[in-house]
């Protein structure tokens, strides 16, 4: 059974430029931003942190869908099924973000949507780090993981 990428060293992930290391860095930053949002009172700083979170979610998902998922579909048994599950989570997050943007900051309904979106983001991270990415790691040597990481960066 493949091992989660959450607790692996950078060397085990293929080095700092590998797609696995880049994924984990983005996931850690998302977690930091979500925690920061939850710790702040209503106001401009909290809204700024939410916007940073949304921006990272969308850029991260775009890179996954254009670089990572095609590789997973080609190289990992059940890759289509695994990526479809994550893409469904991405769509649910997109829908929640659209709702959040229509609602007034600080409103109870908006805060409920933010909590739902953050819960889905955390689930998405676990699905990727515990299920999908370890399978890709098994399928590719470190140099190919670094090449995917370079494509991710562009």
XYZ file of N, CA, C and O in Angstrom:
616
model
N 0.854 -1.187 0.000
C 0.000 0.000 0.000
C 0.891 1.238 0.000
O 1.784 1.349 0.829
N 0.672 2.166 -0.920
C 1.475 3.378 -0.958
C 1.311 4.196 0.323
O 0.268 4.157 0.972
N 2.339 4.923 0.632
C 2.388 5.717 1.847
C 2.042 7.167 1.550
O 2.477 7.726 0.543
N 1.283 7.817 2.432
C 0.917 9.221 2.272
C 2.164 10.074 2.019
O 3.247 9.763 2.533
N 2.009 11.126 1.253
C 3.152 12.022 1.036
C 3.293 13.026 2.178
O 4.292 13.730 2.262
N 2.309 13.078 3.059
C 2.295 14.067 4.133
C 3.554 14.032 5.000
O 4.093 15.066 5.358
N 4.025 12.832 5.322
C 5.139 12.725 6.273
C 6.443 12.260 5.638
O 7.380 11.895 6.337
N 6.531 12.299 4.312
C 7.771 11.907 3.649
C 8.755 13.079 3.599
O 8.356 14.237 3.611
N 10.037 12.744 3.518
C 11.058 13.785 3.377
C 11.055 14.305 1.940
O 10.515 13.659 1.030
N 11.690 15.458 1.742
C 11.801 15.999 0.385
C 12.517 15.025 -0.542
O 12.133 14.875 -1.704
N 13.552 14.364 -0.038
C 14.256 13.375 -0.863
C 13.322 12.241 -1.279
O 13.348 11.801 -2.426
N 12.504 11.757 -0.369
C 11.569 10.684 -0.692
C 10.540 11.136 -1.729
O 10.065 10.332 -2.521
N 10.219 12.422 -1.726
C 9.244 12.960 -2.671
C 9.845 13.223 -4.050
O 9.124 13.577 -4.973
N 11.171 13.096 -4.170
C 11.824 13.351 -5.452
C 12.555 14.673 -5.499
O 12.968 15.111 -6.564
N 12.707 15.322 -4.358
C 13.409 16.601 -4.295
C 12.440 17.773 -4.257
O 11.244 17.620 -4.509
N 12.960 18.966 -3.937
C 12.090 20.139 -3.768
C 11.352 20.553 -5.036
O 10.314 21.195 -4.966
N 11.861 20.176 -6.203
C 11.202 20.547 -7.447
C 10.198 19.538 -7.954
O 9.536 19.769 -8.968
N 10.044 18.424 -7.249
C 9.111 17.400 -7.741
C 7.672 17.886 -7.586
O 7.354 18.723 -6.739
N 6.813 17.331 -8.396
C 5.401 17.701 -8.335
C 4.810 17.341 -6.968
O 3.934 18.045 -6.471
N 5.313 16.295 -6.350
C 4.811 15.903 -5.029
C 5.165 16.937 -3.974
O 4.336 17.283 -3.126
N 6.396 17.440 -4.017
C 6.817 18.469 -3.062
C 6.035 19.761 -3.295
O 5.629 20.437 -2.344
N 5.809 20.109 -4.551
C 5.036 21.313 -4.863
C 3.603 21.179 -4.360
O 3.038 22.123 -3.803
N 3.016 20.015 -4.553
C 1.667 19.763 -4.056
C 1.618 19.945 -2.535
O 0.738 20.616 -2.017
N 2.555 19.306 -1.864
C 2.547 19.372 -0.400
C 2.743 20.797 0.097
O 2.104 21.214 1.066
N 3.613 21.569 -0.572
C 3.808 22.978 -0.176
C 2.516 23.781 -0.324
O 2.146 24.547 0.556
N 1.853 23.614 -1.457
C 0.581 24.321 -1.659
C -0.443 23.904 -0.612
O -1.166 24.742 -0.062
N -0.512 22.625 -0.322
C -1.467 22.135 0.666
C -1.176 22.725 2.045
O -2.102 23.114 2.760
N 0.093 22.808 2.409
C 0.461 23.387 3.704
C 0.088 24.869 3.745
O -0.387 25.371 4.774
N 0.287 25.570 2.646
C -0.067 26.990 2.595
C -1.585 27.164 2.673
O -2.076 28.069 3.356
N -2.334 26.309 2.007
C -3.789 26.372 2.118
C -4.232 26.152 3.555
O -5.094 26.876 4.066
N -3.648 25.178 4.207
C -3.994 24.913 5.601
C -3.668 26.113 6.478
O -4.474 26.513 7.324
N -2.500 26.720 6.251
C -2.107 27.904 7.027
C -3.107 29.044 6.826
O -3.534 29.685 7.785
N -3.494 29.283 5.579
C -4.440 30.362 5.282
C -5.813 30.092 5.906
O -6.434 31.013 6.470
N -6.289 28.860 5.834
C -7.590 28.539 6.418
C -7.565 28.706 7.939
O -8.523 29.221 8.522
N -6.471 28.290 8.558
C -6.332 28.481 10.009
C -6.295 29.965 10.356
O -6.914 30.396 11.324
N -5.561 30.731 9.563
C -5.467 32.185 9.788
C -6.846 32.827 9.664
O -7.216 33.664 10.481
N -7.585 32.462 8.640
C -8.933 33.001 8.457
C -9.777 32.745 9.705
O -10.451 33.637 10.204
N -9.740 31.512 10.197
C -10.543 31.151 11.361
C -10.148 31.877 12.625
O -10.970 32.052 13.525
N -8.905 32.337 12.695
C -8.418 33.006 13.894
C -8.673 34.513 13.887
O -8.541 35.167 14.924
N -9.031 35.055 12.741
C -9.215 36.503 12.620
C -10.660 36.913 12.878
O -11.586 36.189 12.514
N -10.840 38.115 13.442
C -12.200 38.651 13.552
C -12.656 39.165 12.183
O -11.836 39.354 11.276
N -13.952 39.380 12.035
C -14.460 39.957 10.793
C -13.719 41.244 10.495
O -13.362 41.991 11.395
N -13.471 41.486 9.211
C -12.808 42.723 8.827
C -11.992 42.544 7.555
O -12.018 41.482 6.909
N -11.270 43.601 7.208
C -10.514 43.620 5.956
C -9.438 42.548 5.887
O -9.252 41.915 4.839
N -8.709 42.339 6.976
C -7.642 41.333 6.964
C -8.217 39.936 6.740
O -7.670 39.139 5.992
N -9.319 39.650 7.369
C -9.954 38.338 7.205
C -10.401 38.143 5.754
O -10.216 37.068 5.178
N -10.951 39.183 5.155
C -11.372 39.107 3.751
C -10.163 38.935 2.828
O -10.226 38.201 1.849
N -9.071 39.604 3.162
C -7.852 39.469 2.361
C -7.346 38.028 2.415
O -6.971 37.450 1.392
N -7.350 37.431 3.588
C -6.903 36.038 3.747
C -7.831 35.096 2.982
O -7.365 34.153 2.326
N -9.126 35.357 3.018
C -10.056 34.522 2.260
C -9.767 34.632 0.762
O -9.740 33.614 0.061
N -9.503 35.826 0.272
C -9.199 36.004 -1.144
C -7.891 35.299 -1.525
O -7.790 34.711 -2.611
N -6.895 35.346 -0.652
C -5.645 34.622 -0.905
C -5.905 33.120 -0.980
O -5.339 32.426 -1.834
N -6.750 32.637 -0.095
C -7.091 31.214 -0.069
C -7.778 30.817 -1.372
O -7.394 29.824 -2.010
N -8.757 31.602 -1.776
C -9.498 31.307 -3.010
C -8.560 31.350 -4.218
O -8.610 30.464 -5.087
N -7.691 32.349 -4.259
C -6.752 32.456 -5.381
C -5.846 31.230 -5.460
O -5.633 30.670 -6.536
N -5.316 30.786 -4.316
C -4.453 29.615 -4.310
C -5.244 28.354 -4.674
O -4.741 27.504 -5.418
N -6.461 28.228 -4.188
C -7.288 27.069 -4.529
C -7.455 26.974 -6.042
O -7.287 25.903 -6.636
N -7.767 28.084 -6.680
C -8.025 28.054 -8.120
C -6.755 27.825 -8.930
O -6.757 27.046 -9.883
N -5.653 28.466 -8.567
C -4.415 28.247 -9.327
C -3.901 26.822 -9.118
O -3.413 26.183 -10.056
N -4.040 26.315 -7.923
C -3.630 24.951 -7.605
C -4.480 23.941 -8.393
O -3.941 23.018 -9.022
N -5.784 24.127 -8.377
C -6.674 23.212 -9.099
C -6.413 23.261 -10.603
O -6.433 22.223 -11.273
N -6.141 24.445 -11.139
C -5.850 24.567 -12.563
C -4.598 23.763 -12.919
O -4.591 23.013 -13.905
N -3.552 23.891 -12.113
C -2.316 23.146 -12.375
C -2.558 21.642 -12.263
O -2.049 20.862 -13.072
N -3.338 21.236 -11.278
C -3.653 19.816 -11.157
C -4.374 19.316 -12.402
O -4.028 18.269 -12.953
N -5.375 20.050 -12.830
C -6.215 19.583 -13.922
C -5.514 19.625 -15.274
O -5.856 18.847 -16.160
N -4.525 20.497 -15.436
C -3.843 20.588 -16.729
C -2.543 19.786 -16.783
O -2.154 19.340 -17.856
N -1.880 19.592 -15.647
C -0.581 18.910 -15.632
C -0.664 17.544 -14.949
O -0.232 16.534 -15.508
N -1.202 17.527 -13.765
C -1.115 16.330 -12.931
C -2.120 15.244 -13.312
O -1.758 14.075 -13.451
N -3.390 15.620 -13.474
C -4.402 14.593 -13.720
C -4.187 13.843 -15.028
O -4.399 12.629 -15.069
N -3.774 14.514 -16.112
C -3.494 13.722 -17.321
C -2.415 12.657 -17.092
O -2.535 11.540 -17.593
N -1.391 12.993 -16.309
C -0.343 12.008 -16.006
C -0.901 10.866 -15.162
O -0.597 9.693 -15.406
N -1.720 11.192 -14.180
C -2.310 10.157 -13.324
C -3.194 9.238 -14.161
O -3.143 8.014 -14.017
N -3.971 9.807 -15.054
C -4.859 8.986 -15.886
C -4.065 8.021 -16.767
O -4.491 6.901 -17.004
N -2.915 8.488 -17.268
C -2.083 7.649 -18.145
C -1.320 6.577 -17.385
O -1.128 5.480 -17.885
N -0.856 6.899 -16.192
C 0.145 6.068 -15.529
C -0.343 5.247 -14.337
O 0.347 4.319 -13.921
N -1.480 5.598 -13.777
C -1.935 4.961 -12.544
C -3.178 4.124 -12.830
O -4.127 4.606 -13.458
N -3.116 2.862 -12.379
C -4.301 2.026 -12.483
C -5.428 2.709 -11.718
O -5.224 3.217 -10.617
N -6.607 2.741 -12.283
C -7.761 3.439 -11.704
C -7.564 4.952 -11.651
O -8.243 5.640 -10.902
N -6.632 5.456 -12.450
C -6.354 6.895 -12.459
C -7.555 7.727 -12.850
O -7.778 8.806 -12.289
N -8.326 7.237 -13.776
C -9.536 7.966 -14.207
C -10.513 8.103 -13.048
O -11.055 9.178 -12.799
N -10.728 7.015 -12.333
C -11.647 7.034 -11.195
C -11.133 7.959 -10.089
O -11.895 8.739 -9.511
N -9.839 7.877 -9.784
C -9.255 8.714 -8.737
C -9.367 10.201 -9.069
O -9.737 11.011 -8.224
N -9.028 10.553 -10.308
C -9.080 11.967 -10.683
C -10.519 12.461 -10.791
O -10.793 13.622 -10.467
N -11.422 11.610 -11.191
C -12.830 12.021 -11.273
C -13.360 12.403 -9.896
O -14.083 13.393 -9.755
N -12.982 11.635 -8.900
C -13.418 11.936 -7.525
C -12.901 13.300 -7.086
O -13.649 14.112 -6.533
N -11.635 13.577 -7.349
C -11.049 14.853 -6.953
C -11.664 15.997 -7.761
O -11.932 17.073 -7.224
N -11.914 15.765 -9.040
C -12.542 16.808 -9.860
C -13.949 17.139 -9.363
O -14.375 18.295 -9.421
N -14.675 16.146 -8.868
C -15.988 16.412 -8.267
C -15.840 17.308 -7.044
O -16.646 18.230 -6.844
N -14.830 17.044 -6.214
C -14.578 17.904 -5.052
C -14.259 19.324 -5.511
O -14.760 20.290 -4.933
N -13.446 19.449 -6.557
C -13.102 20.771 -7.085
C -14.361 21.513 -7.532
O -14.505 22.710 -7.268
N -15.268 20.820 -8.199
C -16.496 21.478 -8.662
C -17.352 21.918 -7.485
O -17.927 23.013 -7.503
N -17.440 21.104 -6.459
C -18.204 21.494 -5.269
C -17.579 22.723 -4.610
O -18.301 23.623 -4.163
N -16.260 22.766 -4.567
C -15.567 23.927 -3.994
C -15.852 25.166 -4.849
O -16.151 26.241 -4.313
N -15.780 25.026 -6.166
C -16.088 26.146 -7.066
C -17.492 26.686 -6.806
O -17.695 27.909 -6.763
N -18.460 25.795 -6.669
C -19.844 26.209 -6.422
C -19.965 26.951 -5.092
O -20.664 27.975 -5.007
N -19.292 26.443 -4.065
C -19.336 27.114 -2.763
C -18.681 28.484 -2.828
O -19.187 29.449 -2.249
N -17.571 28.598 -3.527
C -16.891 29.896 -3.651
C -17.796 30.891 -4.372
O -17.874 32.064 -3.985
N -18.490 30.445 -5.401
C -19.431 31.335 -6.100
C -20.506 31.823 -5.130
O -20.866 33.016 -5.141
N -21.018 30.942 -4.285
C -22.006 31.340 -3.275
C -21.405 32.331 -2.293
O -22.039 33.337 -1.940
N -20.191 32.062 -1.833
C -19.510 32.935 -0.871
C -19.369 34.342 -1.437
O -19.609 35.333 -0.739
N -19.004 34.430 -2.697
C -18.776 35.750 -3.310
C -20.067 36.546 -3.460
O -20.021 37.764 -3.535
N -21.211 35.887 -3.476
C -22.505 36.581 -3.593
C -23.044 37.058 -2.243
O -23.954 37.872 -2.197
N -22.505 36.523 -1.159
C -23.037 36.825 0.171
C -22.205 37.892 0.869
O -21.024 38.073 0.582
N -22.836 38.591 1.821
C -22.157 39.659 2.557
C -21.165 39.095 3.563
O -21.488 38.141 4.284
N -19.960 39.702 3.632
C -18.985 39.274 4.641
C -19.596 39.304 6.038
O -20.342 40.224 6.388
N -19.307 38.274 6.794
C -19.781 38.200 8.181
C -21.171 37.618 8.337
O -21.591 37.343 9.458
N -21.899 37.423 7.235
C -23.251 36.868 7.370
C -23.154 35.392 7.773
O -22.236 34.690 7.362
N -24.091 34.939 8.576
C -24.058 33.530 9.006
C -24.078 32.549 7.828
O -23.378 31.533 7.858
N -24.877 32.847 6.801
C -24.942 31.948 5.651
C -23.587 31.872 4.944
O -23.139 30.794 4.552
N -22.935 33.026 4.818
C -21.620 33.048 4.159
C -20.603 32.262 4.978
O -19.819 31.485 4.432
N -20.610 32.465 6.282
C -19.665 31.743 7.144
C -19.902 30.240 7.069
O -18.946 29.465 7.082
N -21.154 29.823 6.940
C -21.452 28.406 6.779
C -20.871 27.885 5.464
O -20.293 26.797 5.426
N -20.988 28.656 4.393
C -20.427 28.266 3.088
C -18.899 28.197 3.161
O -18.285 27.297 2.582
N -18.276 29.140 3.875
C -16.819 29.119 4.034
C -16.407 27.849 4.775
O -15.473 27.157 4.363
N -17.115 27.521 5.852
C -16.804 26.292 6.607
C -16.948 25.058 5.711
O -16.111 24.156 5.749
N -17.990 25.016 4.906
C -18.184 23.888 3.998
C -17.050 23.801 2.974
O -16.534 22.714 2.704
N -16.688 24.962 2.412
C -15.601 24.982 1.418
C -14.293 24.531 2.053
O -13.562 23.717 1.469
N -13.984 25.032 3.237
C -12.741 24.653 3.904
C -12.730 23.163 4.233
O -11.695 22.504 4.096
N -13.869 22.612 4.641
C -13.943 21.172 4.927
C -13.681 20.366 3.647
O -12.956 19.365 3.681
N -14.239 20.807 2.534
C -14.002 20.119 1.261
C -12.545 20.240 0.817
O -11.970 19.286 0.298
N -11.953 21.407 1.015
C -10.543 21.593 0.664
C -9.685 20.635 1.483
O -8.783 19.977 0.947
N -9.975 20.524 2.763
C -9.211 19.599 3.610
C -9.412 18.148 3.172
O -8.458 17.362 3.171
N -10.621 17.789 2.787
C -10.883 16.437 2.287
C -10.135 16.198 0.981
O -9.554 15.135 0.767
N -10.134 17.192 0.116
C -9.424 17.113 -1.156
C -7.927 16.883 -0.916
O -7.303 16.042 -1.565
N -7.360 17.607 0.025
C -5.940 17.447 0.360
C -5.673 16.017 0.823
O -4.712 15.378 0.393
N -6.512 15.504 1.711
C -6.307 14.136 2.209
C -6.430 13.133 1.066
O -5.630 12.216 0.961
N -7.431 13.291 0.207
C -7.598 12.368 -0.916
C -6.358 12.376 -1.805
O -5.900 11.329 -2.254
N -5.830 13.557 -2.051
C -4.658 13.655 -2.916
C -3.408 13.102 -2.235
O -2.688 12.300 -2.820
N -3.134 13.523 -0.998
C -1.894 13.130 -0.329
C -1.894 11.676 0.136
O -0.829 11.062 0.205
N -3.053 11.154 0.463
C -3.120 9.799 1.012
C -3.425 8.731 -0.040
O -3.043 7.580 0.134
N -4.112 9.097 -1.120
C -4.548 8.112 -2.105
C -3.916 8.307 -3.480
O -3.286 7.410 -4.016
N -4.131 9.476 -4.051
C -3.778 9.692 -5.443
C -2.279 9.885 -5.653
O -1.672 9.215 -6.488
N -1.669 10.802 -4.920
C -0.256 11.112 -5.144
C 0.688 9.961 -4.807
O 1.674 9.752 -5.534
N 0.443 9.176 -3.761
C 1.315 8.019 -3.533
C 1.278 7.011 -4.690
O 2.285 6.376 -5.001
N 0.133 6.896 -5.332
C 0.034 5.994 -6.479
C 0.862 6.529 -7.651
O 1.513 5.767 -8.353
N 0.835 7.843 -7.859
C 1.673 8.444 -8.901
C 3.148 8.260 -8.551
O 3.965 7.958 -9.412
N 3.472 8.413 -7.278
C 4.851 8.229 -6.818
C 5.356 6.826 -7.127
O 6.507 6.648 -7.520
N 4.503 5.837 -6.983
C 4.885 4.457 -7.304
C 5.113 4.273 -8.797
O 5.909 3.435 -9.208
N 4.402 5.035 -9.607
C 4.441 4.850 -11.060
C 5.597 5.583 -11.738
O 5.958 5.230 -12.857
N 6.175 6.591 -11.064
C 7.195 7.419 -11.711
C 8.479 7.494 -10.903
O 8.434 7.648 -9.683
N 9.612 7.470 -11.576
C 10.889 7.688 -10.872
C 11.038 9.174 -10.521
O 10.350 10.037 -11.104
N 11.957 9.497 -9.597
C 12.126 10.881 -9.150
C 12.374 11.893 -10.275
O 11.852 13.009 -10.214
N 13.145 11.518 -11.307
C 13.409 12.490 -12.373
C 12.129 12.855 -13.122
O 11.933 14.003 -13.514
N 11.227 11.919 -13.292
C 9.945 12.219 -13.957
C 9.040 13.052 -13.048
O 8.293 13.900 -13.527
N 9.114 12.814 -11.737
C 8.352 13.642 -10.798
C 8.848 15.086 -10.837
O 8.054 16.024 -10.742
N 10.166 15.266 -11.015
C 10.722 16.624 -11.123
C 10.301 17.280 -12.435
O 10.017 18.469 -12.473
N 10.255 16.501 -13.515
C 9.800 17.064 -14.800
C 8.340 17.508 -14.708
O 7.970 18.554 -15.230
N 7.528 16.695 -14.056
C 6.133 17.109 -13.839
C 6.079 18.368 -12.965
O 5.238 19.235 -13.188
N 6.976 18.455 -11.994
C 7.043 19.646 -11.143
C 7.406 20.885 -11.936
O 6.860 21.976 -11.702
N 8.307 20.755 -12.907
C 8.667 21.886 -13.768
C 7.484 22.313 -14.629
O 7.217 23.509 -14.799
N 6.744 21.343 -15.150
C 5.545 21.659 -15.929
C 4.511 22.340 -15.059
O 3.838 23.280 -15.481
N 4.395 21.875 -13.822
C 3.464 22.471 -12.850
C 3.805 23.943 -12.657
O 2.915 24.796 -12.620
N 5.080 24.227 -12.500
C 5.511 25.604 -12.228
C 5.155 26.549 -13.364
O 4.826 27.697 -13.131
N 5.213 26.053 -14.608
C 4.877 26.919 -15.733
C 3.380 27.071 -15.843
O 2.863 28.044 -16.250
